[in-house]
Structures are given as C-alpha cells and as structure tokens.
Short mmCIF file of N, CA and C in Angstrom, two decimals:
data_model
loop_
_atom_site.label_atom_id
_atom_site.label_comp_id
_atom_site.label_asym_id
_atom_site.label_seq_id
_atom_site.Cartn_x
_atom_site.Cartn_y
_atom_site.Cartn_z
N UNK G 320 6.45 -28.72 -2.04
CA UNK G 320 5.78 -27.53 -1.56
C UNK G 320 5.32 -27.75 -0.12
N UNK G 321 5.57 -26.83 0.76
CA UNK G 321 5.22 -26.96 2.15
C UNK G 321 3.71 -26.82 2.34
N UNK G 322 3.21 -27.48 3.37
CA UNK G 322 1.76 -27.38 3.64
C UNK G 322 1.47 -26.02 4.29
N UNK G 323 0.30 -25.44 4.08
CA UNK G 323 -0.03 -24.17 4.68
C UNK G 323 -0.20 -24.26 6.20
N UNK G 324 -0.02 -23.12 6.88
CA UNK G 324 -0.15 -23.12 8.34
C UNK G 324 -1.59 -23.35 8.74
N UNK G 325 -1.80 -24.06 9.82
CA UNK G 325 -3.12 -24.28 10.32
C UNK G 325 -3.59 -23.05 11.05
N UNK G 326 -4.89 -22.98 11.35
CA UNK G 326 -5.38 -21.84 12.10
C UNK G 326 -4.74 -21.72 13.46
N UNK G 327 -4.57 -22.84 14.15
CA UNK G 327 -3.97 -22.81 15.49
C UNK G 327 -2.51 -22.34 15.44
N UNK G 328 -1.78 -22.71 14.41
CA UNK G 328 -0.38 -22.26 14.26
C UNK G 328 -0.32 -20.75 13.97
N UNK G 329 -1.24 -20.27 13.13
CA UNK G 329 -1.30 -18.85 12.83
C UNK G 329 -1.61 -18.07 14.12
N UNK G 330 -2.58 -18.55 14.87
CA UNK G 330 -2.95 -17.87 16.10
C UNK G 330 -1.79 -17.85 17.09
N UNK G 331 -1.10 -18.97 17.23
CA UNK G 331 0.02 -19.06 18.17
C UNK G 331 1.16 -18.11 17.70
N UNK G 332 1.42 -18.06 16.43
CA UNK G 332 2.48 -17.20 15.92
C UNK G 332 2.16 -15.71 16.18
N UNK G 333 0.89 -15.31 15.87
CA UNK G 333 0.52 -13.91 16.08
C UNK G 333 0.52 -13.55 17.54
N UNK G 334 0.03 -14.44 18.40
CA UNK G 334 0.01 -14.19 19.85
C UNK G 334 1.44 -13.95 20.35
N UNK G 335 2.38 -14.72 19.81
CA UNK G 335 3.81 -14.60 20.21
C UNK G 335 4.38 -13.26 19.71
N UNK G 336 4.10 -12.90 18.46
CA UNK G 336 4.69 -11.75 17.84
C UNK G 336 4.09 -10.42 18.34
N UNK G 337 2.78 -10.41 18.67
CA UNK G 337 2.10 -9.20 19.12
C UNK G 337 2.36 -8.92 20.57
N UNK G 338 2.62 -9.96 21.34
CA UNK G 338 2.84 -9.79 22.78
C UNK G 338 4.11 -8.98 23.07
N UNK G 339 4.03 -8.16 24.10
CA UNK G 339 5.22 -7.44 24.59
C UNK G 339 5.42 -7.89 26.01
N UNK G 340 6.55 -7.48 26.61
CA UNK G 340 6.85 -7.90 27.99
C UNK G 340 5.82 -7.35 29.01
N UNK G 341 5.31 -6.18 28.76
CA UNK G 341 4.36 -5.59 29.72
C UNK G 341 2.91 -5.87 29.34
N UNK G 342 2.63 -6.28 28.08
CA UNK G 342 1.25 -6.56 27.65
C UNK G 342 1.22 -7.88 26.85
N UNK G 343 1.07 -8.98 27.53
CA UNK G 343 0.98 -10.26 26.78
C UNK G 343 -0.41 -10.37 26.12
N UNK G 344 -0.44 -11.00 24.93
CA UNK G 344 -1.69 -11.25 24.23
C UNK G 344 -1.87 -12.77 24.20
N UNK G 345 -3.04 -13.23 24.62
CA UNK G 345 -3.28 -14.68 24.69
C UNK G 345 -3.74 -15.19 23.32
N UNK G 346 -3.63 -16.48 23.17
CA UNK G 346 -4.11 -17.14 21.96
C UNK G 346 -5.61 -16.99 21.83
N UNK G 347 -6.26 -16.99 22.98
CA UNK G 347 -7.72 -16.82 22.99
C UNK G 347 -8.13 -15.45 22.44
N UNK G 348 -7.38 -14.41 22.78
CA UNK G 348 -7.66 -13.08 22.26
C UNK G 348 -7.43 -12.99 20.76
N UNK G 349 -6.38 -13.60 20.30
CA UNK G 349 -6.10 -13.60 18.86
C UNK G 349 -7.17 -14.38 18.12
N UNK G 350 -7.60 -15.51 18.68
CA UNK G 350 -8.68 -16.30 18.10
C UNK G 350 -9.96 -15.49 18.03
N UNK G 351 -10.27 -14.74 19.09
CA UNK G 351 -11.48 -13.92 19.10
C UNK G 351 -11.38 -12.81 18.05
N UNK G 352 -10.18 -12.26 17.85
CA UNK G 352 -9.99 -11.29 16.80
C UNK G 352 -10.34 -11.84 15.43
N UNK G 353 -9.84 -13.05 15.11
CA UNK G 353 -10.15 -13.68 13.84
C UNK G 353 -11.62 -13.94 13.66
N UNK G 354 -12.28 -14.38 14.72
CA UNK G 354 -13.71 -14.65 14.67
C UNK G 354 -14.50 -13.37 14.39
N UNK G 355 -14.13 -12.28 15.03
CA UNK G 355 -14.79 -11.00 14.80
C UNK G 355 -14.49 -10.46 13.43
N UNK G 356 -13.26 -10.63 12.95
CA UNK G 356 -12.89 -10.19 11.58
C UNK G 356 -13.75 -10.93 10.56
N UNK G 357 -13.96 -12.25 10.77
CA UNK G 357 -14.80 -13.03 9.89
C UNK G 357 -16.24 -12.52 9.88
N UNK G 358 -16.79 -12.30 11.06
CA UNK G 358 -18.16 -11.81 11.17
C UNK G 358 -18.33 -10.45 10.50
N UNK G 359 -17.36 -9.55 10.69
CA UNK G 359 -17.40 -8.23 10.08
C UNK G 359 -17.31 -8.35 8.56
N UNK G 360 -16.43 -9.23 8.04
CA UNK G 360 -16.26 -9.40 6.62
C UNK G 360 -17.55 -9.90 5.96
N UNK G 361 -18.22 -10.86 6.64
CA UNK G 361 -19.45 -11.39 6.09
C UNK G 361 -20.54 -10.30 6.07
N UNK G 362 -20.66 -9.55 7.16
CA UNK G 362 -21.67 -8.51 7.28
C UNK G 362 -21.45 -7.43 6.21
N UNK G 363 -20.22 -6.98 6.05
CA UNK G 363 -19.90 -5.92 5.07
C UNK G 363 -20.07 -6.43 3.62
N UNK G 364 -19.61 -7.66 3.35
CA UNK G 364 -19.72 -8.21 1.99
C UNK G 364 -21.18 -8.38 1.58
N UNK G 365 -22.02 -8.77 2.56
CA UNK G 365 -23.45 -8.95 2.25
C UNK G 365 -24.11 -7.60 1.98
N UNK G 366 -23.78 -6.56 2.77
CA UNK G 366 -24.45 -5.27 2.62
C UNK G 366 -23.88 -4.45 1.50
N UNK G 367 -22.58 -4.25 1.43
CA UNK G 367 -22.00 -3.35 0.42
C UNK G 367 -21.38 -4.07 -0.76
N UNK G 368 -21.19 -5.40 -0.66
CA UNK G 368 -20.65 -6.16 -1.78
C UNK G 368 -19.15 -6.31 -1.78
N UNK G 369 -18.45 -5.65 -0.81
CA UNK G 369 -16.99 -5.81 -0.74
C UNK G 369 -16.52 -5.57 0.68
N UNK G 370 -15.35 -6.16 0.97
CA UNK G 370 -14.71 -6.02 2.27
C UNK G 370 -13.22 -5.97 2.03
N UNK G 371 -12.53 -4.95 2.58
CA UNK G 371 -11.10 -4.76 2.32
C UNK G 371 -10.33 -5.03 3.61
N UNK G 372 -9.26 -5.84 3.50
CA UNK G 372 -8.28 -5.98 4.55
C UNK G 372 -7.03 -5.27 4.06
N UNK G 373 -6.71 -4.07 4.62
CA UNK G 373 -5.58 -3.28 4.10
C UNK G 373 -4.28 -4.07 4.01
N UNK G 374 -3.64 -3.98 2.86
CA UNK G 374 -2.37 -4.65 2.62
C UNK G 374 -2.48 -6.11 2.22
N UNK G 375 -3.65 -6.72 2.40
CA UNK G 375 -3.85 -8.13 2.03
C UNK G 375 -4.68 -8.24 0.75
N UNK G 376 -5.88 -7.63 0.75
CA UNK G 376 -6.74 -7.70 -0.39
C UNK G 376 -8.17 -7.42 -0.06
N UNK G 377 -9.04 -7.81 -0.95
CA UNK G 377 -10.47 -7.58 -0.75
C UNK G 377 -11.29 -8.78 -1.16
N UNK G 378 -12.44 -8.92 -0.51
CA UNK G 378 -13.44 -9.94 -0.91
C UNK G 378 -14.53 -9.16 -1.58
N UNK G 379 -14.90 -9.61 -2.76
CA UNK G 379 -15.91 -8.90 -3.58
C UNK G 379 -16.99 -9.88 -3.99
N UNK G 380 -18.25 -9.46 -3.81
CA UNK G 380 -19.39 -10.25 -4.23
C UNK G 380 -19.61 -9.97 -5.69
N UNK G 381 -19.65 -10.99 -6.54
CA UNK G 381 -19.80 -10.80 -8.01
C UNK G 381 -20.87 -11.72 -8.53
N UNK G 382 -21.47 -11.32 -9.65
CA UNK G 382 -22.50 -12.08 -10.30
C UNK G 382 -21.88 -12.82 -11.47
N UNK G 383 -22.11 -14.15 -11.53
CA UNK G 383 -21.60 -14.94 -12.64
C UNK G 383 -22.79 -15.25 -13.57
N UNK G 384 -22.66 -14.94 -14.83
CA UNK G 384 -23.76 -15.13 -15.78
C UNK G 384 -23.97 -16.65 -16.08
N UNK G 385 -25.17 -16.95 -16.57
CA UNK G 385 -25.47 -18.32 -17.00
C UNK G 385 -24.64 -18.62 -18.24
N UNK G 386 -24.26 -19.88 -18.36
CA UNK G 386 -23.40 -20.26 -19.49
C UNK G 386 -23.61 -21.72 -19.84
N UNK G 387 -23.08 -22.11 -21.00
CA UNK G 387 -23.12 -23.49 -21.39
C UNK G 387 -21.84 -24.19 -20.97
N UNK G 388 -21.95 -25.42 -20.52
CA UNK G 388 -20.81 -26.19 -20.11
C UNK G 388 -20.89 -27.59 -20.64
N UNK G 389 -19.97 -28.45 -20.24
CA UNK G 389 -19.96 -29.84 -20.68
C UNK G 389 -19.87 -30.77 -19.50
N UNK G 390 -20.65 -31.82 -19.51
CA UNK G 390 -20.57 -32.89 -18.49
C UNK G 390 -19.28 -33.63 -18.83
N UNK G 391 -18.27 -33.65 -17.92
CA UNK G 391 -16.98 -34.27 -18.26
C UNK G 391 -17.12 -35.81 -18.43
N UNK G 392 -18.11 -36.43 -17.79
CA UNK G 392 -18.24 -37.87 -17.93
C UNK G 392 -18.81 -38.29 -19.28
N UNK G 393 -19.82 -37.55 -19.75
CA UNK G 393 -20.49 -37.94 -20.99
C UNK G 393 -20.23 -37.05 -22.17
N UNK G 394 -19.70 -35.83 -21.93
CA UNK G 394 -19.47 -34.88 -22.99
C UNK G 394 -20.72 -34.12 -23.43
N UNK G 395 -21.84 -34.38 -22.76
CA UNK G 395 -23.10 -33.77 -23.08
C UNK G 395 -23.07 -32.29 -22.68
N UNK G 396 -23.68 -31.44 -23.54
CA UNK G 396 -23.76 -30.01 -23.23
C UNK G 396 -24.81 -29.80 -22.12
N UNK G 397 -24.46 -28.99 -21.15
CA UNK G 397 -25.42 -28.67 -20.06
C UNK G 397 -25.48 -27.17 -19.87
N UNK G 398 -26.59 -26.68 -19.33
CA UNK G 398 -26.73 -25.26 -19.05
C UNK G 398 -26.37 -25.05 -17.56
N UNK G 399 -25.45 -24.14 -17.28
CA UNK G 399 -25.06 -23.78 -15.92
C UNK G 399 -25.77 -22.50 -15.55
N UNK G 400 -26.51 -22.50 -14.43
CA UNK G 400 -27.31 -21.38 -14.00
C UNK G 400 -26.44 -20.19 -13.55
N UNK G 401 -27.00 -19.00 -13.64
CA UNK G 401 -26.35 -17.82 -13.08
C UNK G 401 -26.30 -17.89 -11.58
N UNK G 402 -25.28 -17.36 -10.98
CA UNK G 402 -25.20 -17.35 -9.49
C UNK G 402 -24.27 -16.26 -9.03
N UNK G 403 -24.37 -15.98 -7.72
CA UNK G 403 -23.51 -14.98 -7.10
C UNK G 403 -22.39 -15.73 -6.41
N UNK G 404 -21.14 -15.21 -6.58
CA UNK G 404 -19.98 -15.83 -5.98
C UNK G 404 -19.14 -14.78 -5.25
N UNK G 405 -18.21 -15.26 -4.44
CA UNK G 405 -17.30 -14.36 -3.73
C UNK G 405 -15.93 -14.53 -4.39
N UNK G 406 -15.34 -13.39 -4.75
CA UNK G 406 -14.00 -13.45 -5.33
C UNK G 406 -13.03 -12.77 -4.36
N UNK G 407 -11.86 -13.36 -4.17
CA UNK G 407 -10.84 -12.75 -3.34
C UNK G 407 -9.75 -12.19 -4.22
N UNK G 408 -9.55 -10.88 -4.13
CA UNK G 408 -8.56 -10.18 -4.94
C UNK G 408 -7.41 -9.74 -4.05
N UNK G 409 -6.23 -10.15 -4.41
CA UNK G 409 -5.04 -9.80 -3.63
C UNK G 409 -4.67 -8.34 -3.89
N UNK G 410 -4.21 -7.65 -2.85
CA UNK G 410 -3.77 -6.26 -2.96
C UNK G 410 -2.43 -6.21 -3.73
N UNK G 411 -2.18 -5.10 -4.39
CA UNK G 411 -0.96 -4.95 -5.16
C UNK G 411 0.28 -5.11 -4.29
N UNK G 412 0.24 -4.54 -3.06
CA UNK G 412 1.40 -4.66 -2.18
C UNK G 412 1.64 -6.12 -1.79
N UNK G 413 0.59 -6.85 -1.56
CA UNK G 413 0.71 -8.27 -1.24
C UNK G 413 1.28 -9.08 -2.40
N UNK G 414 0.76 -8.82 -3.60
CA UNK G 414 1.28 -9.52 -4.81
C UNK G 414 2.78 -9.21 -5.02
N UNK G 415 3.10 -7.92 -4.91
CA UNK G 415 4.52 -7.53 -5.12
C UNK G 415 5.42 -8.20 -4.11
N UNK G 416 5.00 -8.27 -2.85
CA UNK G 416 5.84 -8.89 -1.80
C UNK G 416 6.02 -10.38 -2.02
N UNK G 417 4.95 -11.07 -2.43
CA UNK G 417 5.02 -12.50 -2.63
C UNK G 417 5.78 -12.91 -3.88
N UNK G 418 5.60 -12.13 -4.92
CA UNK G 418 6.19 -12.49 -6.22
C UNK G 418 7.63 -12.01 -6.42
N UNK G 419 8.19 -11.30 -5.48
CA UNK G 419 9.59 -10.86 -5.58
C UNK G 419 10.54 -11.90 -5.11
#
C-alpha cells in the first residue's frame, strides 16, 4: 500500500493544477487556503456541531456515552468516562468514487 501524500505534496499538486497561464497560484496561497479552511472548520464545528466540505464529507461533533471496558494488560474491568468526540463522515459521492 502506498504512503499517503504529505501536506507539502498536496499543496504543490493543487498549486500546479489550479494555476492557469494568466493567473498563477503560489504554494503559499494554497497553504493559506488550507489554514483558513481548518480555522473555519474548527469554528463551525464548535458552534453548530458540524462542518461540511461539499463532495468530501462532514465533521460532526458527537457525544460518546460512558461505558465499561477492559484493561488489555490485566483483563480488569474499568469504567470509561463519557466524552465528546469528532467524527468524520465521508460524503456519498466520495465513497462511490473511491469504492468503484
């Protein structure tokens, strides 16, 4: 299995693909876009509980209930506290494209 693309490789690829002959886009601009997208996603997920990237999927804030678990080293039963987690749900279009 191939290793995933690094952030710098993704930025370089997008800068190359988005640029046109009359309007070049720099790697710095693409990097700034990703930084702003991250900030916006955090802000929206904190306030409304979800953030959607069209065609890719959504980040959803969810509550996980308290439950009983096992310590794998000793086998002893332990109580796991309730907590809030972030779940990433892939969009149907993205799943269909990847799984075909």
